[in-house]
Amino acid sequence: MTDLHQLVIDGELSASATGETFESIDPSTGESFAHVAKAGAEDVKRAAEAARKAFDEGPWPRMRGRDRAKALLAVADGIKKHAPDLAELESRDSGGTIRKAQNADIGMAISTFRFYSELASREDEEEPLLPRSPMSYNYLRREPIGVCAAIAPWNAPLQMASWKIAPAIAAGNTVILKPASFTPLTSIEVGKICLEAGIPEGVVNVLPGPGAAAGEELVASPLVDKVAFTGSTEIGMRIMQIASGTVKKVTLELGGKSPSIVLDDVDLDYAVDGALWGVFFHQGQICSAGTRLFLQRGIHDDFFAALVKRAEELKVGPALDPGSDQGPLVARTQLETVERYVEIGREEGAEVAAGGERATVPGHQGGFYYRPTILAGVNNSMRVAQEEIFGPVLAVIPFEDDDEAVRLANESIYGLAGAVWSRNVPRAVQIAERLRAGTVWINDYHMINPRYPFGGYKESGIGREHGTLGFNEYREAKHIHVDLAGGRDRHPWWNTVLG
Ligand code: NAD
Ligand code: MN
């Protein structure tokens, strides 16, 4: 029996009130490797009360921004110090390759805390200009919102913990993070690192537990002021509904079916690799993955042949093996979802040009491996082109000209991200500006940076994470008016009441 990974509530580690636990599975083997305290209603209540008290009475919201900034830097340092262990834990718990954990997740977690430290420190200097008037002085003051509930998905748990905690606490809020049940472990570690960094009790709480119970309790709690949710569009809708009961502030980062558009003047080898990176990063389990690949007719056949060849070279293997290009999917249920969608694609008339089946990994028969899959003969109205699969499945769709590319790319309920590949940058920029999506990369993919906003149009979400826009999602805006006119005669509008 391995150690119990505990809840983080009010500055302490604890078991759940009922003593219940759940298992976290290693997707590379399919076997349980950790026991985790399972938060229930009583734990949610305790965490919400602790976060409320820390906000209403504690030092954190009242500290100067520059002092909060120091604590955030200490969290970044803590993540750096624990990087090797965190990367291994992330990789084991989520099935993301160790190369991804080391190169992408750790770095992003550190830079997110550093960037929001920078914004917290600048808060003291901030002087937003409101229109001048000789009769009054008017200024804008930003204040924290209060207790924030953060609900995260399983695909990038360490990054999600950082994306949610850093801006919330930088702005002076307190936070309760509920990680996804498939991947609770590194979120708990980040909570512990926040305590080590000296962040006061109750400011950062972590509650692993089931969404339908612990998650809903949190979203419904009258002690919570804001919900920041990342996950599926379906659950996002549910969150909005529950949060409306107390008119909580809500930000939602939801699903996607992002277009990657390859123009006929492209650098072919570069864009083939780029398209594969865009879709197969983390086995396609990325909200902004480029899952619809639009190829212009002139280059279609050459591009497609190179794409299939390169996809078949990708090595599927255990997450912790540095030689693995692709790890397992996060769970058996996710593997089955992917299989079901590939079947749907076949029934709709798509042709499986690569993959289309489970991968066998010697010595890891219980793991959830699926081969990188490319579907040809897809048209944009098929389910495999419209619904988020969240796995290693690419739908390839031909197009004639720029107008058609834009039209097809925008024919989606989603609008999270997209990419354009071309040697002609002005032409690519024109297309990028016409896409209805929150992020568009030109000649690159997955370039998410804490300095620049990230979020969705349409059913991909509400609000933005990262950047100053993301910071302001965690701050109320208050206008303060100071009368400079003096004198009853200088207030003629009072006459509407006083005559
Ligand atoms: P999910 O919607 O099933 O779950 C997300 C979180 O919500 C989990 O912590 C879950 O326990 C919790 N939850 C479930 N039901 C709940 C309820 N009724 N009330 C409150 N909380 C509840 O999503 P998932 O399967 O964990 O993650 C995959 C999805 O996340 C994909 O759709 C993907 O596109 C999306 N995603 C979006 C982004 C983004 O930034 N836009 C990033 C990563 C993942
Ligand atoms: Mn796991």
Coordinates of C-alpha atoms and ligand atoms in Angstrom, one line a residue:
M1 CA 0.0 0.0 0.0
T2 CA 1.4 3.3 -1.1
D3 CA 1.1 6.5 1.0
L4 CA -2.1 8.4 1.1
H5 CA -2.1 11.6 -0.9
Q6 CA -4.1 14.0 1.3
L7 CA -6.4 17.0 0.9
V8 CA -5.0 20.5 1.4
I9 CA -7.4 22.5 3.6
D10 CA -6.7 25.6 5.7
G11 CA -2.9 25.2 5.6
E12 CA -2.9 21.5 6.5
L13 CA -2.9 18.1 5.0
S14 CA -5.8 15.9 6.0
A15 CA -7.7 12.8 5.2
S16 CA -11.3 13.3 4.0
A17 CA -14.0 13.7 6.7
T18 CA -15.5 10.3 5.8
G19 CA -12.1 8.7 5.5
E20 CA -12.9 7.6 1.9
T21 CA -10.2 7.3 -0.7
F22 CA -9.9 6.5 -4.3
E23 CA -7.1 5.1 -6.5
S24 CA -5.1 6.9 -9.2
I25 CA -4.3 4.7 -12.2
D26 CA -1.0 4.7 -14.1
P27 CA -2.3 4.7 -17.7
S28 CA 1.0 3.2 -18.9
T29 CA 0.3 0.0 -17.0
G30 CA -3.4 0.3 -16.3
E31 CA -2.7 -0.4 -12.6
S32 CA -3.4 1.6 -9.5
F33 CA -0.3 3.3 -8.1
A34 CA -1.6 5.8 -5.6
H35 CA -4.3 6.3 -2.9
V36 CA -5.9 9.6 -2.7
A37 CA -8.2 11.2 -0.1
K38 CA -11.6 11.7 -1.7
A39 CA -13.2 15.0 -0.8
G40 CA -16.9 15.0 -0.1
A41 CA -19.5 17.5 1.0
E42 CA -18.1 18.0 4.5
D43 CA -14.6 18.7 3.1
V44 CA -15.9 21.2 0.6
K45 CA -17.7 23.0 3.4
R46 CA -14.6 23.1 5.5
A47 CA -12.4 24.3 2.6
A48 CA -15.0 26.9 1.6
E49 CA -15.1 28.2 5.2
A50 CA -11.3 28.3 5.4
A51 CA -11.0 30.1 2.1
R52 CA -13.8 32.5 3.1
K53 CA -12.1 33.3 6.5
A54 CA -8.7 33.8 4.8
F55 CA -10.3 36.2 2.4
D56 CA -12.5 38.1 4.9
E57 CA -10.1 38.3 7.8
G58 CA -6.7 37.1 6.7
P59 CA -3.7 39.1 5.6
W60 CA -3.5 37.9 2.0
P61 CA -6.1 40.2 0.2
R62 CA -4.8 43.2 2.3
M63 CA -1.1 42.6 1.6
R64 CA 0.7 44.9 -0.9
G65 CA 0.9 43.4 -4.3
R66 CA 4.7 43.4 -4.1
D67 CA 4.6 41.2 -1.0
R68 CA 2.2 38.7 -2.7
A69 CA 4.6 38.8 -5.6
K70 CA 7.4 37.5 -3.4
A71 CA 5.3 34.5 -2.3
L72 CA 4.5 33.7 -5.9
L73 CA 8.2 33.7 -6.8
A74 CA 8.8 31.4 -3.9
V75 CA 6.2 29.0 -5.4
A76 CA 7.9 29.2 -8.8
D77 CA 11.2 28.3 -7.0
G78 CA 9.5 25.5 -5.2
I79 CA 8.3 24.0 -8.4
K80 CA 11.8 24.3 -9.9
K81 CA 13.3 22.7 -6.8
H82 CA 10.9 19.7 -7.0
A83 CA 10.9 19.6 -10.8
P84 CA 12.3 16.1 -11.3
D85 CA 9.8 14.5 -8.9
L86 CA 6.9 16.6 -10.2
A87 CA 7.7 15.7 -13.8
E88 CA 7.8 12.0 -13.0
L89 CA 4.6 12.1 -11.0
E90 CA 2.8 14.1 -13.7
S91 CA 3.9 11.6 -16.3
R92 CA 2.9 8.6 -14.3
D93 CA -0.5 10.0 -13.2
S94 CA -1.6 11.5 -16.6
G95 CA 0.2 9.3 -19.1
G96 CA 1.8 12.3 -20.7
T97 CA 5.3 11.5 -21.9
I98 CA 8.2 12.4 -19.6
R99 CA 9.6 14.6 -22.4
K100 CA 6.3 16.6 -22.3
A101 CA 6.4 16.8 -18.5
Q102 CA 10.0 18.0 -18.3
N103 CA 10.0 20.3 -21.3
A104 CA 6.4 21.7 -21.4
D105 CA 4.6 21.3 -18.1
I106 CA 7.3 22.2 -15.6
G107 CA 8.4 25.2 -17.6
M108 CA 4.9 26.5 -18.1
A109 CA 4.1 26.1 -14.4
I110 CA 7.1 28.0 -13.3
S111 CA 6.7 30.8 -15.9
T112 CA 3.0 31.2 -15.0
F113 CA 3.8 31.8 -11.3
R114 CA 6.7 34.1 -12.3
F115 CA 4.5 36.1 -14.7
Y116 CA 1.7 36.6 -12.2
S117 CA 4.3 37.5 -9.6
E118 CA 5.3 40.3 -12.0
L119 CA 1.7 41.5 -12.4
A120 CA 1.1 41.4 -8.6
S121 CA 4.2 43.5 -8.0
R122 CA 3.1 46.1 -10.6
E123 CA -0.3 46.4 -9.0
D124 CA 1.1 48.9 -6.5
E125 CA 2.2 51.3 -9.3
E126 CA -0.9 50.9 -11.4
E127 CA -2.8 54.2 -12.1
P128 CA -5.6 53.7 -14.6
L129 CA -6.5 57.0 -16.1
L130 CA -10.2 58.0 -15.9
P131 CA -11.4 61.1 -17.8
R132 CA -10.4 64.3 -16.0
S133 CA -12.9 66.7 -14.7
P134 CA -12.3 70.0 -12.8
M135 CA -15.3 69.1 -10.6
S136 CA -14.2 65.7 -9.4
Y137 CA -11.4 63.3 -9.1
N138 CA -12.2 59.8 -10.4
Y139 CA -10.1 56.7 -10.2
L140 CA -10.3 53.0 -10.8
R141 CA -9.3 50.5 -8.2
R142 CA -8.9 46.8 -8.8
E143 CA -9.9 44.5 -6.0
P144 CA -9.9 40.7 -5.6
I145 CA -13.2 39.0 -6.2
G146 CA -13.1 36.7 -3.1
V147 CA -13.2 32.9 -2.9
C148 CA -12.5 31.3 -6.2
A149 CA -13.4 27.7 -7.0
A150 CA -11.1 26.3 -9.7
I151 CA -12.2 23.1 -11.5
A152 CA -9.6 21.4 -13.7
P153 CA -9.5 18.7 -16.4
W154 CA -7.1 15.7 -16.5
N155 CA -5.1 16.5 -19.6
A156 CA -2.6 18.9 -18.2
P157 CA -3.0 18.8 -14.4
L158 CA 0.2 20.6 -13.4
Q159 CA -0.3 23.4 -15.9
M160 CA -4.0 23.7 -15.0
A161 CA -3.1 24.0 -11.3
S162 CA -0.7 26.8 -12.1
W163 CA -3.0 28.6 -14.6
K164 CA -5.8 28.6 -11.9
I165 CA -3.9 29.3 -8.7
A166 CA -1.3 31.9 -9.9
P167 CA -3.6 34.6 -11.2
A168 CA -6.2 34.0 -8.5
I169 CA -3.8 34.5 -5.6
A170 CA -1.7 37.2 -7.4
A171 CA -4.8 39.3 -7.4
G172 CA -5.4 38.7 -3.7
N173 CA -8.2 36.0 -3.9
T174 CA -8.3 32.7 -2.1
V175 CA -8.8 29.5 -4.0
I176 CA -10.1 26.0 -3.8
L177 CA -8.7 23.8 -6.6
K178 CA -10.5 20.6 -7.5
P179 CA -8.4 18.6 -9.9
A180 CA -9.8 15.9 -12.1
S181 CA -10.1 12.4 -10.5
F182 CA -7.8 10.8 -13.1
T183 CA -5.0 13.1 -12.3
P184 CA -5.0 14.5 -8.7
L185 CA -1.4 14.1 -7.6
T186 CA 0.6 17.0 -8.9
S187 CA -2.2 19.4 -8.0
I188 CA -1.8 18.3 -4.4
E189 CA 1.9 18.8 -4.7
V190 CA 1.5 22.4 -5.9
G191 CA -0.8 23.0 -2.9
K192 CA 2.0 21.7 -0.6
I193 CA 4.5 23.9 -2.4
C194 CA 2.3 26.9 -1.8
L195 CA 2.3 26.2 1.9
E196 CA 6.1 25.7 1.9
A197 CA 6.4 29.1 0.1
G198 CA 4.7 30.7 3.1
I199 CA 1.3 31.5 1.6
P200 CA -1.1 31.9 4.6
E201 CA -3.5 29.1 5.6
G202 CA -6.7 28.9 3.8
V203 CA -5.5 30.9 0.7
V204 CA -4.7 27.7 -1.4
N205 CA -6.8 24.6 -0.8
V206 CA -6.8 21.5 -3.0
L207 CA -9.7 19.0 -3.0
P208 CA -9.4 15.9 -5.2
G209 CA -12.8 14.4 -5.6
P210 CA -15.5 13.5 -8.0
G211 CA -16.9 16.3 -10.2
A212 CA -20.6 15.4 -9.7
A213 CA -20.2 15.6 -5.9
A214 CA -17.3 17.7 -4.7
G215 CA -17.4 19.8 -8.0
E216 CA -21.1 20.7 -7.8
E217 CA -20.9 21.4 -4.1
L218 CA -18.2 23.9 -4.7
V219 CA -20.0 25.6 -7.6
A220 CA -23.2 25.8 -5.6
S221 CA -21.6 27.0 -2.3
P222 CA -22.8 30.5 -1.3
L223 CA -19.3 31.0 0.2
V224 CA -17.7 31.0 -3.3
D225 CA -17.6 34.1 -5.4
K226 CA -16.1 32.9 -8.7
V227 CA -15.8 29.7 -10.6
A228 CA -12.9 29.1 -13.1
F229 CA -13.6 26.0 -15.0
T230 CA -11.6 24.1 -17.6
G231 CA -13.2 21.0 -19.1
S232 CA -15.8 19.8 -21.6
T233 CA -18.4 22.1 -23.1
E234 CA -21.1 19.8 -21.7
I235 CA -20.0 20.2 -18.0
G236 CA -19.2 23.9 -18.7
M237 CA -22.9 24.4 -19.5
R238 CA -23.9 22.7 -16.2
I239 CA -21.4 24.8 -14.3
M240 CA -23.0 28.0 -15.7
Q241 CA -26.4 26.8 -14.7
I242 CA -25.5 26.0 -11.1
A243 CA -23.4 29.2 -10.7
S244 CA -26.3 31.3 -11.8
G245 CA -28.1 30.5 -8.6
T246 CA -25.9 33.0 -6.8
V247 CA -24.7 35.0 -9.8
K248 CA -21.1 33.9 -9.4
K249 CA -18.5 35.2 -11.8
V250 CA -17.7 32.4 -14.2
T251 CA -14.8 31.8 -16.6
L252 CA -15.0 28.8 -18.9
E253 CA -12.2 27.2 -21.0
L254 CA -14.0 24.4 -22.9
G255 CA -13.6 22.1 -25.8
G256 CA -12.3 22.7 -29.3
K257 CA -12.0 21.3 -32.8
S258 CA -9.4 23.5 -34.1
P259 CA -8.4 24.0 -37.8
S260 CA -4.9 23.8 -39.1
I261 CA -4.9 25.3 -42.6
V262 CA -2.1 24.5 -45.0
L263 CA -1.8 26.7 -48.1
D264 CA -0.3 25.6 -51.4
D265 CA 2.8 27.8 -51.0
V266 CA 4.0 26.1 -47.9
D267 CA 7.4 24.7 -46.9
L268 CA 6.2 21.2 -47.1
D269 CA 8.5 19.3 -44.7
Y270 CA 8.2 21.9 -42.1
A271 CA 4.4 22.1 -42.2
V272 CA 4.1 18.3 -42.2
D273 CA 6.0 18.2 -38.9
G274 CA 4.0 21.2 -37.7
A275 CA 0.7 19.6 -38.4
L276 CA 1.7 16.4 -36.6
W277 CA 3.0 18.4 -33.6
G278 CA -0.3 20.3 -33.6
V279 CA -2.5 17.3 -33.4
F280 CA -0.5 14.5 -31.6
F281 CA 1.0 16.5 -28.7
H282 CA -0.1 14.6 -25.6
Q283 CA -1.8 12.0 -27.8
G284 CA -4.3 14.6 -29.0
Q285 CA -5.7 15.2 -25.5
I286 CA -5.3 19.0 -25.8
C287 CA -8.2 21.3 -26.0
S288 CA -6.6 23.4 -28.7
A289 CA -5.2 20.5 -30.8
G290 CA -5.3 21.0 -34.5
T291 CA -7.7 18.1 -35.1
R292 CA -9.0 19.3 -38.5
L293 CA -6.3 19.6 -41.1
F294 CA -7.3 21.5 -44.2
L295 CA -5.0 20.9 -47.2
Q296 CA -5.1 23.0 -50.3
R297 CA -5.6 20.9 -53.5
G298 CA -2.3 21.8 -55.1
I299 CA -0.2 20.2 -52.3
H300 CA -2.7 17.8 -51.0
D301 CA -1.4 14.5 -52.3
D302 CA 2.3 15.1 -51.6
F303 CA 1.6 16.5 -48.2
F304 CA -0.8 13.7 -47.3
A305 CA 1.8 11.0 -48.3
A306 CA 4.5 12.6 -46.2
L307 CA 2.1 13.1 -43.3
V308 CA 1.1 9.4 -43.1
K309 CA 4.7 8.3 -43.4
R310 CA 5.8 10.5 -40.5
A311 CA 2.8 9.6 -38.3
E312 CA 3.6 5.9 -38.7
E313 CA 7.2 6.6 -37.5
L314 CA 5.9 8.0 -34.1
K315 CA 6.8 5.7 -31.3
V316 CA 4.0 4.8 -28.9
G317 CA 5.3 3.6 -25.5
P318 CA 5.3 4.0 -21.8
A319 CA 5.1 7.6 -20.5
L320 CA 8.2 7.4 -18.5
D321 CA 10.4 6.0 -21.3
P322 CA 12.3 9.0 -22.8
G323 CA 12.1 7.2 -26.2
S324 CA 8.3 7.4 -26.4
D325 CA 6.9 10.0 -28.7
Q326 CA 3.4 9.1 -27.7
G327 CA 2.3 7.8 -24.3
P328 CA -1.0 6.1 -23.4
L329 CA -4.4 7.8 -23.2
V330 CA -5.4 8.9 -19.8
A331 CA -7.9 6.1 -19.0
R332 CA -9.6 3.1 -20.4
T333 CA -12.8 5.1 -21.0
Q334 CA -10.9 7.6 -23.1
L335 CA -9.4 4.8 -25.1
E336 CA -12.9 3.4 -25.7
T337 CA -14.2 6.9 -26.7
V338 CA -11.4 7.1 -29.3
E339 CA -12.1 3.7 -30.7
R340 CA -15.8 4.5 -30.9
Y341 CA -15.1 7.7 -32.9
V342 CA -12.8 6.0 -35.3
E343 CA -15.6 3.5 -35.9
I344 CA -18.1 6.3 -36.4
G345 CA -15.6 7.8 -38.9
R346 CA -15.5 4.5 -40.9
E347 CA -19.3 4.3 -40.9
E348 CA -19.5 7.9 -42.2
G349 CA -17.2 7.0 -45.1
A350 CA -13.8 8.2 -43.9
E351 CA -10.8 6.1 -44.7
V352 CA -8.3 5.2 -42.1
A353 CA -4.9 6.0 -43.7
A354 CA -2.8 5.5 -40.5
G355 CA -3.4 4.0 -37.1
G356 CA -7.0 3.2 -36.4
E357 CA -6.3 0.6 -33.7
R358 CA -4.8 0.1 -30.3
A359 CA -1.0 0.0 -30.1
T360 CA 0.7 -3.0 -28.4
V361 CA 3.5 -2.0 -26.1
P362 CA 5.6 -5.0 -25.0
G363 CA 5.6 -5.5 -21.2
H364 CA 2.7 -3.0 -20.9
Q365 CA -0.4 -5.0 -22.0
G366 CA -2.6 -3.3 -19.5
G367 CA -1.9 0.3 -20.7
F368 CA -4.2 2.4 -22.7
Y369 CA -2.3 2.8 -26.0
Y370 CA -3.7 3.9 -29.3
R371 CA -1.9 4.5 -32.6
P372 CA -1.7 8.0 -34.1
T373 CA -4.6 7.9 -36.5
I374 CA -5.2 9.8 -39.7
L375 CA -8.6 9.9 -41.4
A376 CA -8.8 10.7 -45.1
G377 CA -11.9 11.3 -47.2
V378 CA -13.5 13.4 -44.5
N379 CA -15.9 16.2 -45.1
N380 CA -16.4 18.9 -42.6
S381 CA -20.0 18.0 -41.7
M382 CA -19.1 14.5 -40.5
R383 CA -19.2 13.8 -36.8
V384 CA -15.5 13.1 -36.8
A385 CA -14.9 16.7 -38.1
Q386 CA -17.4 18.3 -35.8
E387 CA -17.2 16.6 -32.4
E388 CA -14.3 16.8 -30.0
I389 CA -12.6 13.3 -29.8
F390 CA -9.8 14.3 -27.4
G391 CA -7.4 11.6 -28.7
P392 CA -4.9 11.0 -31.4
V393 CA -7.2 11.3 -34.4
L394 CA -6.7 13.7 -37.3
A395 CA -9.3 14.5 -39.9
V396 CA -7.9 15.6 -43.2
I397 CA -10.1 17.8 -45.4
P398 CA -9.2 19.3 -48.8
F399 CA -10.0 22.8 -50.0
E400 CA -9.8 24.9 -53.1
D401 CA -9.1 28.5 -52.1
D402 CA -8.6 30.8 -49.1
D403 CA -12.3 31.7 -48.9
E404 CA -13.3 28.1 -48.7
A405 CA -10.6 27.4 -46.1
V406 CA -12.0 30.2 -43.9
R407 CA -15.6 29.1 -44.4
L408 CA -14.9 25.4 -43.5
A409 CA -12.7 26.3 -40.6
N410 CA -15.4 28.5 -39.1
E411 CA -18.1 25.9 -39.6
S412 CA -17.8 24.6 -36.0
I413 CA -19.6 25.2 -32.7
Y414 CA -16.0 25.7 -31.3
G415 CA -13.6 28.6 -31.6
L416 CA -10.6 27.9 -29.4
A417 CA -7.6 28.0 -31.7
G418 CA -6.2 27.4 -35.1
A419 CA -3.2 27.7 -37.4
V420 CA -2.2 28.8 -40.9
W421 CA 0.8 27.4 -42.6
S422 CA 2.3 29.4 -45.5
R423 CA 5.4 31.0 -46.9
N424 CA 3.3 34.1 -47.7
V425 CA 2.8 35.7 -44.3
P426 CA 0.5 38.5 -45.4
R427 CA -1.8 35.9 -47.0
A428 CA -1.7 33.8 -43.8
V429 CA -2.4 36.9 -41.6
Q430 CA -5.5 37.7 -43.7
I431 CA -6.8 34.2 -43.1
A432 CA -5.9 34.3 -39.4
E433 CA -7.9 37.5 -38.9
R434 CA -10.9 35.9 -40.4
L435 CA -10.9 32.8 -38.2
R436 CA -13.4 32.9 -35.3
A437 CA -11.0 31.7 -32.6
G438 CA -9.3 33.0 -29.6
T439 CA -5.7 32.1 -30.7
V440 CA -4.3 31.6 -34.2
W441 CA -0.7 30.6 -34.8
I442 CA 1.0 31.2 -38.1
N443 CA 3.6 28.6 -39.0
D444 CA 3.6 27.2 -35.5
Y445 CA 1.3 25.4 -33.1
H446 CA 0.6 25.2 -29.3
M447 CA 2.5 28.4 -28.5
I448 CA 0.7 29.2 -25.3
N449 CA 2.5 31.7 -23.1
P450 CA 1.4 33.2 -19.8
R451 CA 1.9 36.7 -21.2
Y452 CA -0.7 36.3 -24.0
P453 CA -4.4 35.7 -23.5
F454 CA -5.9 32.2 -24.2
G455 CA -9.5 31.3 -24.4
G456 CA -12.4 30.6 -26.7
Y457 CA -15.0 32.1 -29.0
K458 CA -18.4 30.5 -29.4
E459 CA -18.9 27.2 -27.3
S460 CA -15.2 27.1 -26.5
G461 CA -15.7 29.3 -23.5
I462 CA -16.1 32.6 -21.7
G463 CA -13.3 34.9 -20.7
R464 CA -9.5 34.5 -21.0
E465 CA -6.7 33.0 -19.1
H466 CA -3.1 34.4 -19.1
G467 CA -1.9 38.0 -19.7
T468 CA -3.4 41.0 -18.1
L469 CA -6.8 40.0 -19.5
G470 CA -6.6 36.8 -17.5
F471 CA -5.5 38.7 -14.4
N472 CA -8.6 41.0 -14.7
E473 CA -10.9 37.9 -14.7
Y474 CA -9.8 37.6 -11.0
R475 CA -10.4 41.3 -10.1
E476 CA -13.4 43.5 -9.6
A477 CA -13.2 47.0 -10.9
K478 CA -14.3 49.8 -8.6
H479 CA -14.8 53.4 -9.6
I480 CA -14.2 55.9 -6.8
H481 CA -15.6 59.5 -7.3
V482 CA -14.2 62.3 -5.1
D483 CA -16.1 65.6 -5.3
L484 CA -13.8 68.6 -5.8
A485 CA -16.5 71.1 -6.6
G486 CA -17.8 71.8 -3.1
G487 CA -20.7 74.1 -2.5
R488 CA -24.4 73.5 -3.0
D489 CA -24.6 75.8 -6.0
R490 CA -22.1 73.7 -7.9
H491 CA -24.5 70.7 -7.7
P492 CA -27.5 71.8 -9.8
W493 CA -28.5 68.2 -10.4
W494 CA -29.3 67.9 -6.7
N495 CA -32.2 70.2 -7.5
T496 CA -34.1 67.3 -9.1
V497 CA -34.9 66.3 -5.6
L498 CA -34.3 69.3 -3.4
G499 CA -35.7 72.1 -5.6
Ligands
NAD1 P1 -14.8 17.2 -17.8 O1 -15.7 18.3 -18.2 O2 -15.4 15.9 -17.8 O3 -14.3 17.5 -16.3 C1 -13.6 18.7 -16.0 C2 -13.6 18.8 -14.5 O4 -14.9 19.1 -14.0 C3 -13.1 17.6 -13.7 O5 -12.4 18.1 -12.5 C4 -14.4 17.0 -13.2 O6 -14.3 16.2 -12.1 C5 -15.3 18.2 -13.0 N1 -16.8 18.0 -13.1 C6 -17.4 17.0 -13.8 N2 -18.7 17.1 -13.6 C7 -18.9 18.2 -12.8 C8 -20.1 18.9 -12.3 N3 -21.3 18.4 -12.6 N4 -19.9 19.9 -11.5 C9 -18.7 20.4 -11.2 N5 -17.5 19.8 -11.7 C10 -17.7 18.8 -12.5 O7 -13.5 17.3 -18.7 P2 -12.3 16.4 -18.7 O8 -12.7 15.1 -19.4 O9 -11.6 16.3 -17.4 O10 -11.3 17.2 -19.7 C11 -11.4 17.1 -21.1 C12 -12.1 18.3 -21.6 O11 -11.5 19.5 -21.1 C13 -12.1 18.5 -23.1 O12 -13.4 18.8 -23.6 C14 -11.1 19.6 -23.4 O13 -11.3 20.3 -24.6 C15 -11.3 20.4 -22.2 N6 -10.2 21.3 -22.0 C16 -10.2 22.6 -22.3 C17 -9.1 23.4 -22.1 C18 -9.1 24.9 -22.5 O14 -8.3 25.6 -22.0 N7 -10.1 25.3 -23.2 C19 -7.9 22.9 -21.6 C20 -7.9 21.5 -21.3 C21 -9.0 20.7 -21.5
MN2 MN -3.8 8.8 -13.0

